PDB file of C-alpha atoms in Angstrom:
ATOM      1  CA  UNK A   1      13.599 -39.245  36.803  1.00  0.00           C
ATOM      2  CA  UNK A   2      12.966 -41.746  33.756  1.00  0.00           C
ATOM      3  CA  UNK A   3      17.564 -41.440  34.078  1.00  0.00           C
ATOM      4  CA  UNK A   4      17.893 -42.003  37.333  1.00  0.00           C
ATOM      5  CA  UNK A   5      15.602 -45.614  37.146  1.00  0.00           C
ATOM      6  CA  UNK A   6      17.841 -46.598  34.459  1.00  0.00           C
ATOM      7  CA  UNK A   7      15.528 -45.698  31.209  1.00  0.00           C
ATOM      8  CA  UNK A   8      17.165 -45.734  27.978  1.00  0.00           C
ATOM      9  CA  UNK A   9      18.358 -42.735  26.390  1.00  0.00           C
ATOM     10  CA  UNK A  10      15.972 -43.089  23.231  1.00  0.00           C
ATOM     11  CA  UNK A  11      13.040 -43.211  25.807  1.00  0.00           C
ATOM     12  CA  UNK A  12      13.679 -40.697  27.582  1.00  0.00           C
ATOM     13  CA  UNK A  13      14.306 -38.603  24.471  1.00  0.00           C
ATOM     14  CA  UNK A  14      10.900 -39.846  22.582  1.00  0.00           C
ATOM     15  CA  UNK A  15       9.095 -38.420  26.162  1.00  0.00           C
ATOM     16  CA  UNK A  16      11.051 -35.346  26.226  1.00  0.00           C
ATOM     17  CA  UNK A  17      10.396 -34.758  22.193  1.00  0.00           C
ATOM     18  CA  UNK A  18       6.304 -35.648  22.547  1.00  0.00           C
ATOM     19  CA  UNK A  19       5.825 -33.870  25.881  1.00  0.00           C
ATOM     20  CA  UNK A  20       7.297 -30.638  23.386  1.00  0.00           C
ATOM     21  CA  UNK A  21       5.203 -31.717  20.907  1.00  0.00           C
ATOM     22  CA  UNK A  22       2.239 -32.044  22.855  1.00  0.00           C
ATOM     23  CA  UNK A  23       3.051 -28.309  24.832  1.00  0.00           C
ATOM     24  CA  UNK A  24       3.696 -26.808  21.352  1.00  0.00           C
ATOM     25  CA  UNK A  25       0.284 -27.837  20.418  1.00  0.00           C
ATOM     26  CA  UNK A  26      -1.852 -26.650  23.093  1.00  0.00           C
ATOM     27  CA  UNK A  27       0.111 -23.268  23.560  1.00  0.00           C
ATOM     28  CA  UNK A  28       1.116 -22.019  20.107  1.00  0.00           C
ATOM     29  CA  UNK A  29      -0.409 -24.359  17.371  1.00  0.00           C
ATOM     30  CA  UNK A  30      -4.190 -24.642  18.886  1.00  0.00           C
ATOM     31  CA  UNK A  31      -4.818 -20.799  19.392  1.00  0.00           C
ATOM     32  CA  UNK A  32      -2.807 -19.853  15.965  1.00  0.00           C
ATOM     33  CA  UNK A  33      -5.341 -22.262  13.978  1.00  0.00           C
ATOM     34  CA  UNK A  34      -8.071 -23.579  15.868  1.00  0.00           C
ATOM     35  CA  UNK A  35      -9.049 -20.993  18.834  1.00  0.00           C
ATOM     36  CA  UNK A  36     -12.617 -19.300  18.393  1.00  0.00           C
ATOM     37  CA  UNK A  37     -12.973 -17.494  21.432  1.00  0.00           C
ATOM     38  CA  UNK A  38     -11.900 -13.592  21.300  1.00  0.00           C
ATOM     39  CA  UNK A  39     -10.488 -13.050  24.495  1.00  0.00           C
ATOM     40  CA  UNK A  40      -8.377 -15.568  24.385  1.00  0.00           C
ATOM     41  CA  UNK A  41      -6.530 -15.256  20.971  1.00  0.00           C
ATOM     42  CA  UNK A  42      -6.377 -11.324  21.857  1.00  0.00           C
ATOM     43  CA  UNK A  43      -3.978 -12.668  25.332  1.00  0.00           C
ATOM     44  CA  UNK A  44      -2.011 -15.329  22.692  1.00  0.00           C
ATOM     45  CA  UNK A  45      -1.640 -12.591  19.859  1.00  0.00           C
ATOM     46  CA  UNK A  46      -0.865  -9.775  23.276  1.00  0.00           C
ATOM     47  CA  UNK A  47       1.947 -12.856  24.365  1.00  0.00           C
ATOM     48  CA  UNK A  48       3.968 -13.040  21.225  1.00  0.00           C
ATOM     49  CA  UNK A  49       4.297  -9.276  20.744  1.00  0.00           C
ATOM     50  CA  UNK A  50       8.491 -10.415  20.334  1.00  0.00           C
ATOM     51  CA  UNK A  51       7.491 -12.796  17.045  1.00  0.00           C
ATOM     52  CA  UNK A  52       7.072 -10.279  14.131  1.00  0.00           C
ATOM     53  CA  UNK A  53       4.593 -12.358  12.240  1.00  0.00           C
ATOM     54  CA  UNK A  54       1.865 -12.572  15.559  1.00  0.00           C
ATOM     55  CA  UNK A  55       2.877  -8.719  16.329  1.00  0.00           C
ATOM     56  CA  UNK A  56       1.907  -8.063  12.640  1.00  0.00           C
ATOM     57  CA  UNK A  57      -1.675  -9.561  12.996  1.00  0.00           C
ATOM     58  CA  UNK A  58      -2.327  -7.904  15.814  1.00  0.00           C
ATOM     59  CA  UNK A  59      -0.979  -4.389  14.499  1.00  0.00           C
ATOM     60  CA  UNK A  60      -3.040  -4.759  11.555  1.00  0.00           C
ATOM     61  CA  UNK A  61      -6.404  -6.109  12.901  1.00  0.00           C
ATOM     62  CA  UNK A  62      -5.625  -3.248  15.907  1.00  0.00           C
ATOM     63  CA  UNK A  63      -4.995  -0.549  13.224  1.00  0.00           C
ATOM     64  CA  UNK A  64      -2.240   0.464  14.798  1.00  0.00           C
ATOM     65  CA  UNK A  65      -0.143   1.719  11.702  1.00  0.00           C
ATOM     66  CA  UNK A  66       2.874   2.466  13.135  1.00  0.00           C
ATOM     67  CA  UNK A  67       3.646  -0.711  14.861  1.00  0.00           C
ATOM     68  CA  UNK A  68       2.247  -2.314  11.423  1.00  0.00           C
ATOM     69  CA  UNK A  69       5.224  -0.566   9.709  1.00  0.00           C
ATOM     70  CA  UNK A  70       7.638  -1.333  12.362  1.00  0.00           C
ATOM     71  CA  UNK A  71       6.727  -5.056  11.844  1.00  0.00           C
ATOM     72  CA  UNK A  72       6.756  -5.109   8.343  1.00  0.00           C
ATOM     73  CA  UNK A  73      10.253  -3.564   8.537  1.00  0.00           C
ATOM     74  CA  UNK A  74      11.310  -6.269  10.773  1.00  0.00           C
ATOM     75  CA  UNK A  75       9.450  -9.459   8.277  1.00  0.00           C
ATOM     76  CA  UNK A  76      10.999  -8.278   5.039  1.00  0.00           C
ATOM     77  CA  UNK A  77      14.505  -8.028   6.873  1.00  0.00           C
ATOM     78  CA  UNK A  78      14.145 -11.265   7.766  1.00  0.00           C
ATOM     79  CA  UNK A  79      17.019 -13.123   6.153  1.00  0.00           C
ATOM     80  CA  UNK A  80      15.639 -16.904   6.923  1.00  0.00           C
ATOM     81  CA  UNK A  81      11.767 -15.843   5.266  1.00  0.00           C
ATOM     82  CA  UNK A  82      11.484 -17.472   1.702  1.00  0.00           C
ATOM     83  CA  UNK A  83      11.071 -15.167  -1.483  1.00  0.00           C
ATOM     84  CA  UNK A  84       7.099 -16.746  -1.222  1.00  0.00           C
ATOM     85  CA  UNK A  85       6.723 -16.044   2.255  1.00  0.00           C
ATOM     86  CA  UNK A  86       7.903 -12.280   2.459  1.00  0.00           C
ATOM     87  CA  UNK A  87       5.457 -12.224  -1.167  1.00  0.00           C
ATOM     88  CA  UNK A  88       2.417 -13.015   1.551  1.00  0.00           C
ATOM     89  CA  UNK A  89       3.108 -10.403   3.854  1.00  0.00           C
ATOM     90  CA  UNK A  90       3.523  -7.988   1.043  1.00  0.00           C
ATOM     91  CA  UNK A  91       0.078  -9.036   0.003  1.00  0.00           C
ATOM     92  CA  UNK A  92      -1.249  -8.429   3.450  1.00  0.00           C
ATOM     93  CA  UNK A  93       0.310  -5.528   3.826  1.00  0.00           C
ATOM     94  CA  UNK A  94      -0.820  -4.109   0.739  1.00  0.00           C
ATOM     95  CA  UNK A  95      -4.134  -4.952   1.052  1.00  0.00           C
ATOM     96  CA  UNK A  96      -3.906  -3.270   4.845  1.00  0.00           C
ATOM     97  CA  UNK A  97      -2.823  -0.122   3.318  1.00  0.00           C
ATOM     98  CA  UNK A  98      -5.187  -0.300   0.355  1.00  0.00           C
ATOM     99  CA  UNK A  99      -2.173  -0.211  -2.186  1.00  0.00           C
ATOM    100  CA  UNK A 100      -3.184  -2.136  -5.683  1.00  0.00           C
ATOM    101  CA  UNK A 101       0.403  -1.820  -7.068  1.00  0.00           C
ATOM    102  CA  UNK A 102       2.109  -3.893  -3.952  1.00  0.00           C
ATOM    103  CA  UNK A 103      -0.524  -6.293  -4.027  1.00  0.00           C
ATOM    104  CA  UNK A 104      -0.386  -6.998  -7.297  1.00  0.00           C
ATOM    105  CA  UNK A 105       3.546  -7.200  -7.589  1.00  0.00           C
ATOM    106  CA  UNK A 106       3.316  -9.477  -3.885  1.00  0.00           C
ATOM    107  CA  UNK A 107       0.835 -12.034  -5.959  1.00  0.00           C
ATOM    108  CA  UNK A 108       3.610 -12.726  -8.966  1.00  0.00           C
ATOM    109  CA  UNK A 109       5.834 -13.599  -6.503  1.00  0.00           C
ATOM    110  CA  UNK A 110       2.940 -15.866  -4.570  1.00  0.00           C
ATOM    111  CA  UNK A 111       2.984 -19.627  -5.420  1.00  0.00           C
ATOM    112  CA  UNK A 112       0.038 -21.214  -6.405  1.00  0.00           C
ATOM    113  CA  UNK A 113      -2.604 -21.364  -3.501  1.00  0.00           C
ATOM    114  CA  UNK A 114      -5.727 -19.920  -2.008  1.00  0.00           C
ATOM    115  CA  UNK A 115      -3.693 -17.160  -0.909  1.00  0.00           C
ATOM    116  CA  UNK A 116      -2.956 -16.240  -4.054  1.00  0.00           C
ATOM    117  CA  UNK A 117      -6.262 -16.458  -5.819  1.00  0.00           C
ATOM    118  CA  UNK A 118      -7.714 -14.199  -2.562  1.00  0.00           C
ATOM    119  CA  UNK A 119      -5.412 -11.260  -3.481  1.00  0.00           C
ATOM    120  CA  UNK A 120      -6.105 -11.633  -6.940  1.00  0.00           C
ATOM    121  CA  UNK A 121      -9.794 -11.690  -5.995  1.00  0.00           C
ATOM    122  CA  UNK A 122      -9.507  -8.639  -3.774  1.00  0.00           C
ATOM    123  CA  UNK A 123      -7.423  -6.453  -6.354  1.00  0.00           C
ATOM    124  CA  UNK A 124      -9.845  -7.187  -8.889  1.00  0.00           C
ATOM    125  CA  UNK A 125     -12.897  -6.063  -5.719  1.00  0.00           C
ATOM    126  CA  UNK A 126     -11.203  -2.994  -5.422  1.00  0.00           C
ATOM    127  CA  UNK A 127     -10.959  -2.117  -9.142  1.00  0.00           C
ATOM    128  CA  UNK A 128     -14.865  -2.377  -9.392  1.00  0.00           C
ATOM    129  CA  UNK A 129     -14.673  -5.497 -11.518  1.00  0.00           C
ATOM    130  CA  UNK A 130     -17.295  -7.708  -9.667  1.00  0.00           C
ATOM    131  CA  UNK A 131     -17.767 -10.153 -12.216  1.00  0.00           C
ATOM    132  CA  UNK A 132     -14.224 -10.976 -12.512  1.00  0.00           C
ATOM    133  CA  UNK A 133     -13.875 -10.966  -9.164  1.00  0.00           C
ATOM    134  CA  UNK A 134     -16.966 -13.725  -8.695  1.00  0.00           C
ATOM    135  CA  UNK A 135     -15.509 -15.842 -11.523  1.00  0.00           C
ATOM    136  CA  UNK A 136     -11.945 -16.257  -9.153  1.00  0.00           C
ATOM    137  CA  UNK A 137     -14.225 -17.077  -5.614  1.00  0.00           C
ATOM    138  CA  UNK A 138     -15.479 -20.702  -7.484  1.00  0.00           C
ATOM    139  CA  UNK A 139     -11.633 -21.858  -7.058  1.00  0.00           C
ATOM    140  CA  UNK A 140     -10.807 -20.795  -3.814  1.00  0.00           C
ATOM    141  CA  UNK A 141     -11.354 -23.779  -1.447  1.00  0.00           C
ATOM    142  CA  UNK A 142     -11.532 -21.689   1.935  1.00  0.00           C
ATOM    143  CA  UNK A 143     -14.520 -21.308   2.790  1.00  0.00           C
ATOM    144  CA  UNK A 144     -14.503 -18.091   5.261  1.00  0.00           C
ATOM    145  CA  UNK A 145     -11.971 -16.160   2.034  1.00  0.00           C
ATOM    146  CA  UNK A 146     -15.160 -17.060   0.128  1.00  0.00           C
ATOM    147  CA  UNK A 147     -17.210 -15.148   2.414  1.00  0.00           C
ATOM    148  CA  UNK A 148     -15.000 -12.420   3.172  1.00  0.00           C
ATOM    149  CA  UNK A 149     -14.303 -11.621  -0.510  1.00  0.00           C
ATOM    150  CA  UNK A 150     -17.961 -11.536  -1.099  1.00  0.00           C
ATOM    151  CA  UNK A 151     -18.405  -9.111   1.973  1.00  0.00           C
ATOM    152  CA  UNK A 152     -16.163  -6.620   0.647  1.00  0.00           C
ATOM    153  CA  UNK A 153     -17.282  -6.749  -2.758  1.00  0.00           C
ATOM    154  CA  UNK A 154     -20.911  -6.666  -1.634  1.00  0.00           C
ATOM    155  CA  UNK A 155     -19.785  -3.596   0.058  1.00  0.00           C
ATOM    156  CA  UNK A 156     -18.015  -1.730  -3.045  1.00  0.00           C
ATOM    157  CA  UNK A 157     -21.639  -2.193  -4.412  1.00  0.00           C
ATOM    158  CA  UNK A 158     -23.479  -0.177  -1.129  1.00  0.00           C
ATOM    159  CA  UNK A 159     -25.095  -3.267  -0.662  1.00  0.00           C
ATOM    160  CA  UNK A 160     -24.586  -3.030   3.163  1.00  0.00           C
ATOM    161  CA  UNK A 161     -27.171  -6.172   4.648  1.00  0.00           C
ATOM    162  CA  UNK A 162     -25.475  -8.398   2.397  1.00  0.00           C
ATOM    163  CA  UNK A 163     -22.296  -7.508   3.279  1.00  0.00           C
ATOM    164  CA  UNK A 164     -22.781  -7.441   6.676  1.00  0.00           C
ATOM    165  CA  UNK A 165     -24.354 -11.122   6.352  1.00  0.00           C
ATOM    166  CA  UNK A 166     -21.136 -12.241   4.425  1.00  0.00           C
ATOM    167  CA  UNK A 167     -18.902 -10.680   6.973  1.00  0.00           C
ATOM    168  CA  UNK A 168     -20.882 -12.892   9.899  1.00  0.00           C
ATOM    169  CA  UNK A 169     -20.579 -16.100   7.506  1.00  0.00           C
ATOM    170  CA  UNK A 170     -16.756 -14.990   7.328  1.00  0.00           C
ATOM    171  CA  UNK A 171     -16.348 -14.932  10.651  1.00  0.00           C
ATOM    172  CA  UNK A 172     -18.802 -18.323  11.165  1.00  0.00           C
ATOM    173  CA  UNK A 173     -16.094 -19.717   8.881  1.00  0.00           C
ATOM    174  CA  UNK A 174     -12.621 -19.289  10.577  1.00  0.00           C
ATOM    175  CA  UNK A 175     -10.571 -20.138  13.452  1.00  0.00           C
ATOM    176  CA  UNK A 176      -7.631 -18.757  14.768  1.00  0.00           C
ATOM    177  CA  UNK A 177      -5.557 -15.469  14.062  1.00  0.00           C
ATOM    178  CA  UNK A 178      -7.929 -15.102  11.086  1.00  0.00           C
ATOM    179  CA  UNK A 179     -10.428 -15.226  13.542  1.00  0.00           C
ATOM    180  CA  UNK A 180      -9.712 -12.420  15.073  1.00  0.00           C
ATOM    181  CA  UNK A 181      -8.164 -10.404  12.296  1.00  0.00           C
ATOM    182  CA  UNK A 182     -11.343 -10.845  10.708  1.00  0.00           C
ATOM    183  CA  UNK A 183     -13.817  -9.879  14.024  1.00  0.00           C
ATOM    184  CA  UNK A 184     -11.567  -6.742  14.354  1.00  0.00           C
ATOM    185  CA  UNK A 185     -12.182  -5.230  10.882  1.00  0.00           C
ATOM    186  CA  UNK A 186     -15.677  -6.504  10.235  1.00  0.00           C
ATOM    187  CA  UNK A 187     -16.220  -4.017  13.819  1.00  0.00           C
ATOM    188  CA  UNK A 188     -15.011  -1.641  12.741  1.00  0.00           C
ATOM    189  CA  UNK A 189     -16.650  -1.477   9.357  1.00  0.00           C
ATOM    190  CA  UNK A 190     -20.201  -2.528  10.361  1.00  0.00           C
ATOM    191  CA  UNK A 191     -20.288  -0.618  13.450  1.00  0.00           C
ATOM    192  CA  UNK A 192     -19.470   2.518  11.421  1.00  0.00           C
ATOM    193  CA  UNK A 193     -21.622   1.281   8.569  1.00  0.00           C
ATOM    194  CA  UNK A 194     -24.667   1.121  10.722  1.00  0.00           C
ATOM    195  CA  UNK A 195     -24.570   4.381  12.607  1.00  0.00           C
ATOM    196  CA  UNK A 196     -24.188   5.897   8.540  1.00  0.00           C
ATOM    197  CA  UNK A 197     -26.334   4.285   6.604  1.00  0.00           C
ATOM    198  CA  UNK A 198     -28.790   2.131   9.531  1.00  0.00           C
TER     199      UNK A 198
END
């Protein structure tokens, strides 16, 4: 239309480019980050089963281990991922599976960041040294990795209220895929928590 009325070619451009900017932000960027509500990151994460990195959240929050391998298969093949970012989903992965040794060897390769320290944090949670552990959680800057680290250590130490309370602060906390991730494991472990030891 804005052609046909004699617009310049810049304009129409700058409209095209914002009007993508603006669609990219409402259906991709504002669930991946900011979304709260449940149902509705479950139908964005459900959407972009075909983009490895969504597909892997979902497989992983979903505990659906085979399509979690399948996925991971498909990231690390990846020829465009950076050396750091194939290090993260190594981390996550690890940490999925409960496997020290690939977390560990994902962190060296890990620059710098909260990401980092959380792994760290969570190898060191899973090794039984709390103190260590509690020491790392003072530079981490996010607030619901905070709350989640101090969850699962909480829970290492049968401490179950406190972890559940954690778990809801973690959850309080973040927005987004982590959102959900988060909701979906903290279910699963509280739920069966409760019916053992409530």
């Amino acid at each position: 239309m804005m052609l046909l009325n004699d617009q310049s070619i810049l304009l129409v451009l700058g409209t095209v480019l914002i009007a993508g900017l603006i669609i990219f932000g409402i259906f991709v960027f504002y669930p991946m980050v900011w979304e709260t509500r449940m149902d509705r990151l479950e139908a964005f994460l459900r959407k972009k089963q075909n983009t490895p990195y969504f597909y892997f959240i979902y497989a992983t929050a979903n505990r659906l281990d085979e399509e979690v391998e399948l996925t991971m298969e498909k990231l690390m093949n990846n020829t465009s991922a950076s050396k750091t970012t194939k290090a993260n989903y190594q981390a996550a992965y690890g940490a999925y599976r409960k496997d020290l040794f690939t977390v560990r060897k994902a962190v060296r390769e890990m620059r710098i960041s909260d990401y980092r320290t959380y792994y760290e944090t969570f190898v060191l949670i899973e090794e039984g040294e709390t103190e260590r552990a509690r020491e790392h959680l003072s530079s981490i800057k996010s607030e619901w990795m905070r709350y989640a680290l101090l969850a699962e250590s909480e829970r290492k130490l049968n401490h179950y209220k406190q972890a559940e309370e954690f778990a809801a602060q973690a959850v309080q906390a973040s927005k987004g895929v982590n959102r959900y991730a988060m909701t979906k494991e903290y279910e699963r472990y509280y739920t069966k928590e409760q019916s053992i030891h409530g």
